[in-house]
mmCIF file with all atom_site columns, C-alpha atoms in Angstrom:
data_model
loop_
_atom_site.group_PDB
_atom_site.id
_atom_site.type_symbol
_atom_site.label_atom_id
_atom_site.label_alt_id
_atom_site.label_comp_id
_atom_site.label_asym_id
_atom_site.label_entity_id
_atom_site.label_seq_id
_atom_site.pdbx_PDB_ins_code
_atom_site.Cartn_x
_atom_site.Cartn_y
_atom_site.Cartn_z
_atom_site.occupancy
_atom_site.B_iso_or_equiv
_atom_site.pdbx_formal_charge
_atom_site.auth_seq_id
_atom_site.auth_comp_id
_atom_site.auth_asym_id
_atom_site.auth_atom_id
_atom_site.pdbx_PDB_model_num
ATOM 1   C CA . MET A 1 1   ? 33.596 202.513 -32.698 1.00 69.00 ? 229 MET A CA 1
ATOM 2   C CA . PHE A 1 2   ? 35.581 204.955 -34.805 1.00 66.00 ? 230 PHE A CA 1
ATOM 3   C CA . ARG A 1 3   ? 36.322 208.581 -34.142 1.00 66.00 ? 231 ARG A CA 1
ATOM 4   C CA . GLN A 1 4   ? 38.285 211.064 -36.228 1.00 64.00 ? 232 GLN A CA 1
ATOM 5   C CA . GLY A 1 5   ? 40.090 213.968 -34.597 1.00 60.00 ? 233 GLY A CA 1
ATOM 6   C CA . LYS A 1 6   ? 39.397 217.613 -35.335 1.00 48.00 ? 234 LYS A CA 1
ATOM 7   C CA . THR A 1 7   ? 40.967 219.443 -38.256 1.00 42.00 ? 235 THR A CA 1
ATOM 8   C CA . PRO A 1 8   ? 41.431 223.229 -38.627 1.00 36.00 ? 236 PRO A CA 1
ATOM 9   C CA . ALA A 1 9   ? 39.261 223.500 -41.763 1.00 36.00 ? 237 ALA A CA 1
ATOM 10  C CA . PHE A 1 10  ? 36.068 225.573 -41.690 1.00 34.00 ? 238 PHE A CA 1
ATOM 11  C CA . PHE A 1 11  ? 33.409 225.489 -44.345 1.00 33.00 ? 239 PHE A CA 1
ATOM 12  C CA . LEU A 1 12  ? 30.922 228.259 -45.030 1.00 31.00 ? 240 LEU A CA 1
ATOM 13  C CA . LEU A 1 13  ? 28.092 225.950 -46.058 1.00 37.00 ? 241 LEU A CA 1
ATOM 14  C CA . LEU A 1 14  ? 28.419 223.885 -42.894 1.00 37.00 ? 242 LEU A CA 1
ATOM 15  C CA . ALA A 1 15  ? 28.363 227.036 -40.792 1.00 33.00 ? 243 ALA A CA 1
ATOM 16  C CA . ILE A 1 16  ? 25.162 228.148 -42.485 1.00 32.00 ? 244 ILE A CA 1
ATOM 17  C CA . LEU A 1 17  ? 23.528 224.780 -41.888 1.00 38.00 ? 245 LEU A CA 1
ATOM 18  C CA . GLN A 1 18  ? 24.617 224.694 -38.254 1.00 37.00 ? 246 GLN A CA 1
ATOM 19  C CA . ALA A 1 19  ? 23.114 228.150 -37.796 1.00 31.00 ? 247 ALA A CA 1
ATOM 20  C CA . GLY A 1 20  ? 19.742 226.634 -38.611 1.00 36.00 ? 248 GLY A CA 1
ATOM 21  C CA . PHE A 1 21  ? 19.173 227.752 -42.207 1.00 37.00 ? 249 PHE A CA 1
ATOM 22  C CA . ARG A 1 22  ? 17.103 225.106 -44.008 1.00 45.00 ? 250 ARG A CA 1
ATOM 23  C CA . PRO A 1 23  ? 15.804 226.403 -47.360 1.00 45.00 ? 251 PRO A CA 1
ATOM 24  C CA . GLY A 1 24  ? 12.617 224.464 -48.043 1.00 52.00 ? 252 GLY A CA 1
ATOM 25  C CA . ASP A 1 25  ? 13.530 222.114 -45.164 1.00 59.00 ? 253 ASP A CA 1
ATOM 26  C CA . PRO A 1 26  ? 14.340 218.938 -47.143 1.00 79.00 ? 254 PRO A CA 1
ATOM 27  C CA . THR A 1 27  ? 14.487 216.883 -43.939 1.00 91.00 ? 255 THR A CA 1
ATOM 28  C CA . PRO A 1 28  ? 12.293 213.749 -44.324 1.00 95.00 ? 256 PRO A CA 1
ATOM 29  C CA . ALA A 1 29  ? 9.012  213.895 -42.447 1.00 96.00 ? 257 ALA A CA 1
ATOM 30  C CA . TYR A 1 30  ? 9.872  211.207 -39.885 1.00 97.00 ? 258 TYR A CA 1
ATOM 31  C CA . TYR A 1 31  ? 12.874 213.241 -38.729 1.00 97.00 ? 259 TYR A CA 1
ATOM 32  C CA . ARG A 1 32  ? 10.849 216.427 -38.329 1.00 95.00 ? 260 ARG A CA 1
ATOM 33  C CA . MET A 1 33  ? 8.475  214.727 -35.895 1.00 96.00 ? 261 MET A CA 1
ATOM 34  C CA . GLU A 1 34  ? 8.763  215.072 -32.152 1.00 96.00 ? 262 GLU A CA 1
ATOM 35  C CA . THR A 1 35  ? 10.203 211.895 -30.685 1.00 97.00 ? 263 THR A CA 1
ATOM 36  C CA . LYS A 1 36  ? 7.115  211.120 -28.575 1.00 96.00 ? 264 LYS A CA 1
ATOM 37  C CA . LYS A 1 37  ? 4.855  211.490 -31.608 1.00 97.00 ? 265 LYS A CA 1
ATOM 38  C CA . PHE A 1 38  ? 7.083  209.229 -33.653 1.00 98.00 ? 266 PHE A CA 1
ATOM 39  C CA . PHE A 1 39  ? 7.057  206.621 -30.884 1.00 98.00 ? 267 PHE A CA 1
ATOM 40  C CA . ALA A 1 40  ? 3.243  206.653 -30.942 1.00 98.00 ? 268 ALA A CA 1
ATOM 41  C CA . LEU A 1 41  ? 2.987  205.898 -34.677 1.00 98.00 ? 269 LEU A CA 1
ATOM 42  C CA . PRO A 1 42  ? 1.196  202.586 -35.322 1.00 98.00 ? 270 PRO A CA 1
ATOM 43  C CA . ALA A 1 43  ? 3.728  201.815 -38.060 1.00 98.00 ? 271 ALA A CA 1
ATOM 44  C CA . ALA A 1 44  ? 6.633  202.235 -35.634 1.00 98.00 ? 272 ALA A CA 1
ATOM 45  C CA . ASN A 1 45  ? 5.037  199.696 -33.312 1.00 98.00 ? 273 ASN A CA 1
ATOM 46  C CA . ALA A 1 46  ? 4.313  197.126 -36.011 1.00 98.00 ? 274 ALA A CA 1
ATOM 47  C CA . PRO A 1 47  ? 6.533  194.046 -36.459 1.00 98.00 ? 275 PRO A CA 1
ATOM 48  C CA . ILE A 1 48  ? 9.312  194.279 -39.018 1.00 98.00 ? 276 ILE A CA 1
ATOM 49  C CA . ASN A 1 49  ? 8.892  192.112 -42.093 1.00 97.00 ? 277 ASN A CA 1
ATOM 50  C CA . PRO A 1 50  ? 12.511 191.018 -42.635 1.00 97.00 ? 278 PRO A CA 1
ATOM 51  C CA . GLN A 1 51  ? 11.773 190.143 -46.268 1.00 97.00 ? 279 GLN A CA 1
ATOM 52  C CA . ASN A 1 52  ? 10.243 193.529 -47.055 1.00 97.00 ? 280 ASN A CA 1
ATOM 53  C CA . PRO A 1 53  ? 11.346 196.066 -44.418 1.00 98.00 ? 281 PRO A CA 1
ATOM 54  C CA . ASP A 1 54  ? 10.507 199.749 -44.432 1.00 98.00 ? 282 ASP A CA 1
ATOM 55  C CA . TYR A 1 55  ? 14.052 201.099 -44.150 1.00 98.00 ? 283 TYR A CA 1
ATOM 56  C CA . ALA A 1 56  ? 12.934 204.733 -43.979 1.00 98.00 ? 284 ALA A CA 1
ATOM 57  C CA . LEU A 1 57  ? 10.903 203.895 -40.882 1.00 98.00 ? 285 LEU A CA 1
ATOM 58  C CA . LEU A 1 58  ? 13.598 201.673 -39.388 1.00 98.00 ? 286 LEU A CA 1
ATOM 59  C CA . ASP A 1 59  ? 16.362 204.269 -39.781 1.00 98.00 ? 287 ASP A CA 1
ATOM 60  C CA . ALA A 1 60  ? 14.141 206.991 -38.349 1.00 98.00 ? 288 ALA A CA 1
ATOM 61  C CA . ALA A 1 61  ? 13.322 204.793 -35.349 1.00 98.00 ? 289 ALA A CA 1
ATOM 62  C CA . LEU A 1 62  ? 17.014 204.461 -34.545 1.00 98.00 ? 290 LEU A CA 1
ATOM 63  C CA . PHE A 1 63  ? 17.490 208.211 -35.051 1.00 98.00 ? 291 PHE A CA 1
ATOM 64  C CA . HIS A 1 64  ? 14.776 209.044 -32.502 1.00 98.00 ? 292 HIS A CA 1
ATOM 65  C CA . VAL A 1 65  ? 15.915 206.412 -30.016 1.00 98.00 ? 293 VAL A CA 1
ATOM 66  C CA . THR A 1 66  ? 19.455 207.803 -30.222 1.00 98.00 ? 294 THR A CA 1
ATOM 67  C CA . ASN A 1 67  ? 18.216 211.302 -29.462 1.00 98.00 ? 295 ASN A CA 1
ATOM 68  C CA . GLU A 1 68  ? 16.134 209.891 -26.618 1.00 98.00 ? 296 GLU A CA 1
ATOM 69  C CA . ALA A 1 69  ? 19.359 208.519 -25.118 1.00 98.00 ? 297 ALA A CA 1
ATOM 70  C CA . ARG A 1 70  ? 20.963 211.946 -25.456 1.00 98.00 ? 298 ARG A CA 1
ATOM 71  C CA . ALA A 1 71  ? 17.978 213.624 -23.814 1.00 97.00 ? 299 ALA A CA 1
ATOM 72  C CA . LYS A 1 72  ? 18.223 211.272 -20.828 1.00 97.00 ? 300 LYS A CA 1
ATOM 73  C CA . ALA A 1 73  ? 21.859 212.359 -20.443 1.00 97.00 ? 301 ALA A CA 1
ATOM 74  C CA . SER A 1 74  ? 20.905 216.058 -20.718 1.00 97.00 ? 302 SER A CA 1
ATOM 75  C CA . ARG A 1 75  ? 22.513 216.427 -24.150 1.00 97.00 ? 303 ARG A CA 1
ATOM 76  C CA . GLU A 1 76  ? 21.178 218.493 -27.021 1.00 97.00 ? 304 GLU A CA 1
ATOM 77  C CA . PRO A 1 77  ? 19.487 216.456 -29.772 1.00 97.00 ? 305 PRO A CA 1
ATOM 78  C CA . LEU A 1 78  ? 21.433 215.638 -32.905 1.00 98.00 ? 306 LEU A CA 1
ATOM 79  C CA . ALA A 1 79  ? 20.189 217.159 -36.153 1.00 97.00 ? 307 ALA A CA 1
ATOM 80  C CA . TYR A 1 80  ? 19.416 214.960 -39.130 1.00 98.00 ? 308 TYR A CA 1
ATOM 81  C CA . SER A 1 81  ? 22.152 215.093 -41.768 1.00 97.00 ? 309 SER A CA 1
ATOM 82  C CA . ALA A 1 82  ? 21.400 213.906 -45.296 1.00 97.00 ? 310 ALA A CA 1
ATOM 83  C CA . VAL A 1 83  ? 25.143 213.538 -45.890 1.00 97.00 ? 311 VAL A CA 1
ATOM 84  C CA . LEU A 1 84  ? 25.642 211.295 -42.862 1.00 98.00 ? 312 LEU A CA 1
ATOM 85  C CA . ASP A 1 85  ? 22.475 209.400 -43.753 1.00 98.00 ? 313 ASP A CA 1
ATOM 86  C CA . VAL A 1 86  ? 23.991 208.628 -47.165 1.00 97.00 ? 314 VAL A CA 1
ATOM 87  C CA . SER A 1 87  ? 27.377 207.599 -45.772 1.00 98.00 ? 315 SER A CA 1
ATOM 88  C CA . ALA A 1 88  ? 25.808 205.379 -43.098 1.00 98.00 ? 316 ALA A CA 1
ATOM 89  C CA . GLY A 1 89  ? 23.439 203.799 -45.612 1.00 98.00 ? 317 GLY A CA 1
ATOM 90  C CA . GLY A 1 90  ? 26.244 203.096 -48.043 1.00 98.00 ? 318 GLY A CA 1
ATOM 91  C CA . HIS A 1 91  ? 28.308 201.358 -45.385 1.00 98.00 ? 319 HIS A CA 1
ATOM 92  C CA . SER A 1 92  ? 25.440 199.249 -44.066 1.00 98.00 ? 320 SER A CA 1
ATOM 93  C CA . ASP A 1 93  ? 24.541 198.282 -47.640 1.00 98.00 ? 321 ASP A CA 1
ATOM 94  C CA . ALA A 1 94  ? 28.159 197.301 -48.283 1.00 98.00 ? 322 ALA A CA 1
ATOM 95  C CA . MET A 1 95  ? 28.422 195.247 -45.081 1.00 98.00 ? 323 MET A CA 1
ATOM 96  C CA . ILE A 1 96  ? 25.334 193.270 -46.100 1.00 98.00 ? 324 ILE A CA 1
ATOM 97  C CA . GLY A 1 97  ? 25.974 193.085 -49.849 1.00 97.00 ? 325 GLY A CA 1
ATOM 98  C CA . ARG A 1 98  ? 29.681 192.233 -49.595 1.00 96.00 ? 326 ARG A CA 1
ATOM 99  C CA . ASN A 1 99  ? 29.407 190.198 -46.408 1.00 96.00 ? 327 ASN A CA 1
ATOM 100 C CA . PHE A 1 100 ? 31.775 191.886 -43.988 1.00 97.00 ? 328 PHE A CA 1
ATOM 101 C CA . TYR A 1 101 ? 31.351 193.552 -40.640 1.00 97.00 ? 329 TYR A CA 1
ATOM 102 C CA . GLY A 1 102 ? 33.437 196.384 -39.220 1.00 97.00 ? 330 GLY A CA 1
ATOM 103 C CA . HIS A 1 103 ? 34.578 199.943 -39.771 1.00 97.00 ? 331 HIS A CA 1
ATOM 104 C CA . GLU A 1 104 ? 36.905 199.114 -42.655 1.00 96.00 ? 332 GLU A CA 1
ATOM 105 C CA . ASN A 1 105 ? 35.524 198.325 -46.092 1.00 97.00 ? 333 ASN A CA 1
ATOM 106 C CA . ASN A 1 106 ? 38.373 196.400 -47.666 1.00 95.00 ? 334 ASN A CA 1
ATOM 107 C CA . THR A 1 107 ? 36.328 195.775 -50.811 1.00 94.00 ? 335 THR A CA 1
ATOM 108 C CA . ASP A 1 108 ? 36.550 199.427 -51.934 1.00 95.00 ? 336 ASP A CA 1
ATOM 109 C CA . ALA A 1 109 ? 39.754 201.427 -51.410 1.00 95.00 ? 337 ALA A CA 1
ATOM 110 C CA . LYS A 1 110 ? 37.963 204.755 -51.943 1.00 95.00 ? 338 LYS A CA 1
ATOM 111 C CA . LEU A 1 111 ? 35.434 203.985 -49.216 1.00 96.00 ? 339 LEU A CA 1
ATOM 112 C CA . ARG A 1 112 ? 37.647 202.028 -46.835 1.00 96.00 ? 340 ARG A CA 1
ATOM 113 C CA . THR A 1 113 ? 37.449 204.271 -43.757 1.00 97.00 ? 341 THR A CA 1
ATOM 114 C CA . PRO A 1 114 ? 34.638 206.284 -42.131 1.00 97.00 ? 342 PRO A CA 1
ATOM 115 C CA . PRO A 1 115 ? 36.226 209.674 -43.046 1.00 96.00 ? 343 PRO A CA 1
ATOM 116 C CA . GLN A 1 116 ? 36.578 208.568 -46.681 1.00 96.00 ? 344 GLN A CA 1
ATOM 117 C CA . ARG A 1 117 ? 32.932 207.501 -46.814 1.00 97.00 ? 345 ARG A CA 1
ATOM 118 C CA . ILE A 1 118 ? 31.659 210.678 -45.193 1.00 97.00 ? 346 ILE A CA 1
ATOM 119 C CA . LYS A 1 119 ? 33.758 212.853 -47.495 1.00 96.00 ? 347 LYS A CA 1
ATOM 120 C CA . ALA A 1 120 ? 32.598 210.885 -50.565 1.00 96.00 ? 348 ALA A CA 1
ATOM 121 C CA . ALA A 1 121 ? 28.995 211.577 -49.527 1.00 96.00 ? 349 ALA A CA 1
ATOM 122 C CA . GLY A 1 122 ? 29.721 215.311 -49.454 1.00 95.00 ? 350 GLY A CA 1
ATOM 123 C CA . GLY A 1 123 ? 30.517 215.754 -45.765 1.00 94.00 ? 351 GLY A CA 1
ATOM 124 C CA . GLN A 1 124 ? 32.923 218.407 -44.536 1.00 93.00 ? 352 GLN A CA 1
ATOM 125 C CA . PHE A 1 125 ? 33.127 218.174 -40.742 1.00 96.00 ? 353 PHE A CA 1
ATOM 126 C CA . ARG A 1 126 ? 35.728 219.174 -38.196 1.00 94.00 ? 354 ARG A CA 1
ATOM 127 C CA . THR A 1 127 ? 35.211 215.914 -36.311 1.00 96.00 ? 355 THR A CA 1
ATOM 128 C CA . THR A 1 128 ? 33.420 212.669 -37.153 1.00 97.00 ? 356 THR A CA 1
ATOM 129 C CA . GLY A 1 129 ? 32.582 209.368 -35.509 1.00 97.00 ? 357 GLY A CA 1
ATOM 130 C CA . GLU A 1 130 ? 31.082 206.028 -36.399 1.00 98.00 ? 358 GLU A CA 1
ATOM 131 C CA . ASN A 1 131 ? 29.366 203.186 -34.559 1.00 98.00 ? 359 ASN A CA 1
ATOM 132 C CA . VAL A 1 132 ? 28.632 199.807 -36.139 1.00 98.00 ? 360 VAL A CA 1
ATOM 133 C CA . ALA A 1 133 ? 26.718 196.829 -34.799 1.00 98.00 ? 361 ALA A CA 1
ATOM 134 C CA . GLN A 1 134 ? 25.171 193.513 -35.766 1.00 98.00 ? 362 GLN A CA 1
ATOM 135 C CA . VAL A 1 135 ? 21.915 192.625 -34.026 1.00 97.00 ? 363 VAL A CA 1
ATOM 136 C CA . GLU A 1 136 ? 19.428 189.750 -34.439 1.00 97.00 ? 364 GLU A CA 1
ATOM 137 C CA . LEU A 1 137 ? 15.912 190.638 -35.596 1.00 97.00 ? 365 LEU A CA 1
ATOM 138 C CA . VAL A 1 138 ? 14.297 187.893 -33.524 1.00 95.00 ? 366 VAL A CA 1
ATOM 139 C CA . ASP A 1 139 ? 14.010 188.317 -29.773 1.00 90.00 ? 367 ASP A CA 1
ATOM 140 C CA . THR A 1 140 ? 15.440 184.936 -28.810 1.00 90.00 ? 368 THR A CA 1
ATOM 141 C CA . GLY A 1 141 ? 17.474 185.893 -25.787 1.00 83.00 ? 369 GLY A CA 1
ATOM 142 C CA . GLY A 1 142 ? 20.334 183.957 -27.386 1.00 80.00 ? 370 GLY A CA 1
ATOM 143 C CA . SER A 1 143 ? 18.795 180.490 -27.182 1.00 90.00 ? 371 SER A CA 1
ATOM 144 C CA . TYR A 1 144 ? 16.470 179.026 -29.818 1.00 95.00 ? 372 TYR A CA 1
ATOM 145 C CA . CYS A 1 145 ? 15.752 176.015 -31.986 1.00 96.00 ? 373 CYS A CA 1
ATOM 146 C CA . PRO A 1 146 ? 15.420 176.573 -35.759 1.00 96.00 ? 374 PRO A CA 1
ATOM 147 C CA . ARG A 1 147 ? 12.685 174.580 -37.491 1.00 96.00 ? 375 ARG A CA 1
ATOM 148 C CA . ARG A 1 148 ? 12.425 174.252 -41.231 1.00 96.00 ? 376 ARG A CA 1
ATOM 149 C CA . GLN A 1 149 ? 9.014  175.129 -42.641 1.00 95.00 ? 377 GLN A CA 1
ATOM 150 C CA . PRO A 1 150 ? 7.200  173.374 -45.523 1.00 94.00 ? 378 PRO A CA 1
ATOM 151 C CA . GLY A 1 151 ? 8.389  176.015 -48.004 1.00 92.00 ? 379 GLY A CA 1
ATOM 152 C CA . GLY A 1 152 ? 12.021 175.482 -47.026 1.00 95.00 ? 380 GLY A CA 1
ATOM 153 C CA . GLU A 1 153 ? 12.431 178.580 -44.875 1.00 96.00 ? 381 GLU A CA 1
ATOM 154 C CA . TYR A 1 154 ? 13.350 178.485 -41.203 1.00 97.00 ? 382 TYR A CA 1
ATOM 155 C CA . ARG A 1 155 ? 11.579 179.930 -38.210 1.00 96.00 ? 383 ARG A CA 1
ATOM 156 C CA . TYR A 1 156 ? 12.923 180.149 -34.670 1.00 97.00 ? 384 TYR A CA 1
ATOM 157 C CA . PHE A 1 157 ? 11.242 178.555 -31.674 1.00 97.00 ? 385 PHE A CA 1
ATOM 158 C CA . LYS A 1 158 ? 11.625 178.087 -27.980 1.00 95.00 ? 386 LYS A CA 1
ATOM 159 C CA . CYS A 1 159 ? 13.176 174.674 -27.664 1.00 94.00 ? 387 CYS A CA 1
ATOM 160 C CA . ASN A 1 160 ? 10.822 171.817 -26.755 1.00 91.00 ? 388 ASN A CA 1
ATOM 161 C CA . THR A 1 161 ? 7.776  174.063 -27.202 1.00 93.00 ? 389 THR A CA 1
ATOM 162 C CA . PRO A 1 162 ? 5.547  175.105 -30.134 1.00 94.00 ? 390 PRO A CA 1
ATOM 163 C CA . GLU A 1 163 ? 6.098  178.802 -29.332 1.00 95.00 ? 391 GLU A CA 1
ATOM 164 C CA . MET A 1 164 ? 7.823  180.781 -32.070 1.00 96.00 ? 392 MET A CA 1
ATOM 165 C CA . PHE A 1 165 ? 9.988  183.772 -31.214 1.00 96.00 ? 393 PHE A CA 1
ATOM 166 C CA . PRO A 1 166 ? 8.551  187.020 -32.620 1.00 95.00 ? 394 PRO A CA 1
ATOM 167 C CA . VAL A 1 167 ? 10.361 189.480 -34.826 1.00 97.00 ? 395 VAL A CA 1
ATOM 168 C CA . PHE A 1 168 ? 10.929 192.855 -33.182 1.00 98.00 ? 396 PHE A CA 1
ATOM 169 C CA . THR A 1 169 ? 8.772  195.837 -33.969 1.00 98.00 ? 397 THR A CA 1
ATOM 170 C CA . TYR A 1 170 ? 10.533 198.776 -35.606 1.00 98.00 ? 398 TYR A CA 1
ATOM 171 C CA . LEU A 1 171 ? 10.686 200.733 -32.378 1.00 98.00 ? 399 LEU A CA 1
ATOM 172 C CA . ALA A 1 172 ? 11.603 197.766 -30.182 1.00 98.00 ? 400 ALA A CA 1
ATOM 173 C CA . PHE A 1 173 ? 14.433 196.823 -32.543 1.00 98.00 ? 401 PHE A CA 1
ATOM 174 C CA . ALA A 1 174 ? 15.802 200.367 -32.506 1.00 98.00 ? 402 ALA A CA 1
ATOM 175 C CA . LYS A 1 175 ? 15.737 200.281 -28.717 1.00 98.00 ? 403 LYS A CA 1
ATOM 176 C CA . ARG A 1 176 ? 17.528 196.920 -28.669 1.00 98.00 ? 404 ARG A CA 1
ATOM 177 C CA . ILE A 1 177 ? 20.261 198.394 -30.880 1.00 98.00 ? 405 ILE A CA 1
ATOM 178 C CA . SER A 1 178 ? 20.539 201.423 -28.607 1.00 98.00 ? 406 SER A CA 1
ATOM 179 C CA . VAL A 1 179 ? 20.855 199.277 -25.482 1.00 97.00 ? 407 VAL A CA 1
ATOM 180 C CA . GLY A 1 180 ? 23.832 197.538 -27.049 1.00 97.00 ? 408 GLY A CA 1
ATOM 181 C CA . PHE A 1 181 ? 25.506 200.775 -28.055 1.00 98.00 ? 409 PHE A CA 1
ATOM 182 C CA . MET A 1 182 ? 24.895 202.449 -24.707 1.00 98.00 ? 410 MET A CA 1
ATOM 183 C CA . GLY A 1 183 ? 26.322 199.438 -22.893 1.00 97.00 ? 411 GLY A CA 1
ATOM 184 C CA . SER A 1 184 ? 29.644 199.846 -24.713 1.00 97.00 ? 412 SER A CA 1
ATOM 185 C CA . PRO A 1 185 ? 31.743 202.778 -23.396 1.00 97.00 ? 413 PRO A CA 1
ATOM 186 C CA . PRO A 1 186 ? 33.315 203.843 -26.739 1.00 96.00 ? 414 PRO A CA 1
ATOM 187 C CA . HIS A 1 187 ? 29.989 203.664 -28.595 1.00 98.00 ? 415 HIS A CA 1
ATOM 188 C CA . ARG A 1 188 ? 28.256 205.487 -25.757 1.00 97.00 ? 416 ARG A CA 1
ATOM 189 C CA . ARG A 1 189 ? 30.860 208.262 -25.943 1.00 97.00 ? 417 ARG A CA 1
ATOM 190 C CA . ASN A 1 190 ? 30.057 208.843 -29.601 1.00 98.00 ? 418 ASN A CA 1
ATOM 191 C CA . ILE A 1 191 ? 26.322 208.959 -28.940 1.00 98.00 ? 419 ILE A CA 1
ATOM 192 C CA . LEU A 1 192 ? 26.622 211.397 -26.028 1.00 98.00 ? 420 LEU A CA 1
ATOM 193 C CA . SER A 1 193 ? 29.536 213.508 -27.294 1.00 97.00 ? 421 SER A CA 1
ATOM 194 C CA . ALA A 1 194 ? 29.000 217.261 -27.092 1.00 96.00 ? 422 ALA A CA 1
ATOM 195 C CA . ASP A 1 195 ? 31.326 217.609 -30.093 1.00 96.00 ? 423 ASP A CA 1
ATOM 196 C CA . PHE A 1 196 ? 28.773 216.094 -32.428 1.00 97.00 ? 424 PHE A CA 1
ATOM 197 C CA . ARG A 1 197 ? 25.831 218.087 -33.771 1.00 97.00 ? 425 ARG A CA 1
ATOM 198 C CA . GLN A 1 198 ? 24.661 216.096 -36.796 1.00 98.00 ? 426 GLN A CA 1
ATOM 199 C CA . PHE A 1 199 ? 23.742 212.471 -37.296 1.00 98.00 ? 427 PHE A CA 1
ATOM 200 C CA . GLY A 1 200 ? 22.748 209.835 -39.814 1.00 98.00 ? 428 GLY A CA 1
ATOM 201 C CA . CYS A 1 201 ? 22.100 206.127 -39.348 1.00 98.00 ? 429 CYS A CA 1
ATOM 202 C CA . ALA A 1 202 ? 21.151 203.078 -41.366 1.00 98.00 ? 430 ALA A CA 1
ATOM 203 C CA . VAL A 1 203 ? 19.911 199.592 -40.516 1.00 98.00 ? 431 VAL A CA 1
ATOM 204 C CA . ARG A 1 204 ? 20.164 196.954 -43.239 1.00 98.00 ? 432 ARG A CA 1
ATOM 205 C CA . ILE A 1 205 ? 18.879 193.388 -43.002 1.00 98.00 ? 433 ILE A CA 1
ATOM 206 C CA . ILE A 1 206 ? 20.633 190.302 -44.321 1.00 97.00 ? 434 ILE A CA 1
ATOM 207 C CA . LYS A 1 207 ? 19.441 189.038 -47.700 1.00 95.00 ? 435 LYS A CA 1
ATOM 208 C CA . ASP A 1 208 ? 17.151 185.987 -47.666 1.00 95.00 ? 436 ASP A CA 1
ATOM 209 C CA . PRO A 1 209 ? 16.681 186.303 -43.899 1.00 97.00 ? 437 PRO A CA 1
ATOM 210 C CA . TYR A 1 210 ? 14.975 182.935 -43.352 1.00 97.00 ? 438 TYR A CA 1
ATOM 211 C CA . ARG A 1 211 ? 17.270 180.754 -45.468 1.00 95.00 ? 439 ARG A CA 1
ATOM 212 C CA . SER A 1 212 ? 19.593 179.819 -42.594 1.00 94.00 ? 440 SER A CA 1
ATOM 213 C CA . GLN A 1 213 ? 19.244 177.995 -39.319 1.00 96.00 ? 441 GLN A CA 1
ATOM 214 C CA . ASN A 1 214 ? 20.816 181.104 -37.785 1.00 95.00 ? 442 ASN A CA 1
ATOM 215 C CA . ALA A 1 215 ? 18.334 183.799 -36.809 1.00 96.00 ? 443 ALA A CA 1
ATOM 216 C CA . PRO A 1 216 ? 18.244 186.751 -39.236 1.00 97.00 ? 444 PRO A CA 1
ATOM 217 C CA . PHE A 1 217 ? 20.192 189.843 -38.328 1.00 97.00 ? 445 PHE A CA 1
ATOM 218 C CA . ALA A 1 218 ? 20.831 193.417 -39.374 1.00 98.00 ? 446 ALA A CA 1
ATOM 219 C CA . ARG A 1 219 ? 24.049 195.396 -39.659 1.00 98.00 ? 447 ARG A CA 1
ATOM 220 C CA . ILE A 1 220 ? 23.896 198.946 -38.438 1.00 98.00 ? 448 ILE A CA 1
ATOM 221 C CA . THR A 1 221 ? 25.914 202.112 -39.020 1.00 98.00 ? 449 THR A CA 1
ATOM 222 C CA . GLN A 1 222 ? 25.712 205.389 -37.104 1.00 98.00 ? 450 GLN A CA 1
ATOM 223 C CA . ASN A 1 223 ? 27.683 208.366 -38.460 1.00 98.00 ? 451 ASN A CA 1
ATOM 224 C CA . PHE A 1 224 ? 28.272 211.519 -36.431 1.00 98.00 ? 452 PHE A CA 1
ATOM 225 C CA . GLY A 1 225 ? 29.601 214.924 -37.443 1.00 97.00 ? 453 GLY A CA 1
ATOM 226 C CA . GLY A 1 226 ? 30.511 218.153 -35.682 1.00 95.00 ? 454 GLY A CA 1
#
């Protein structure tokens, strides 16, 4: 969990956006949907294909689940931010592509910290925050036996049984991520903070997800701005 303190700067464009002005409304369709309608989408309830995921759907699932958590705590929903979407996506891509996990990207000095990444994406906020996580895509409960398949890939089974653990659906995986965040006080504070008004998130899956005896996982970034 990372959180940047407030600064005295004010920006006219941000004020206009916060007032609700959306010329042409460039917000992607998934983010314009009501949460209940999104949850009912057949695609959202289909299993993730780790080798060919629909990242637009996966990111939107986490967006809606995050706002569901805010609604349960009587908080206003967070608005989709293209800027925070870009900064979150860039960090999740970097964590996967450069094989690190955390708030600091020590492979790129210009994008090392959350504020640097958000600013580089075009963000100008008085306060920002970031959550990161790593979560397995297979619902193993933490105990499984990997078995190599004829093609050389691994799948993950209940030990001493022929039953293979399933990959999460898009919506179920987003909810699993949210449970982890909400169970951690500093991450929960970011999600429920009244200081934040805008939000972007990105889930990125490890490359070659079935090449290892370890179950495949995703690395996740949530960026908040207010």
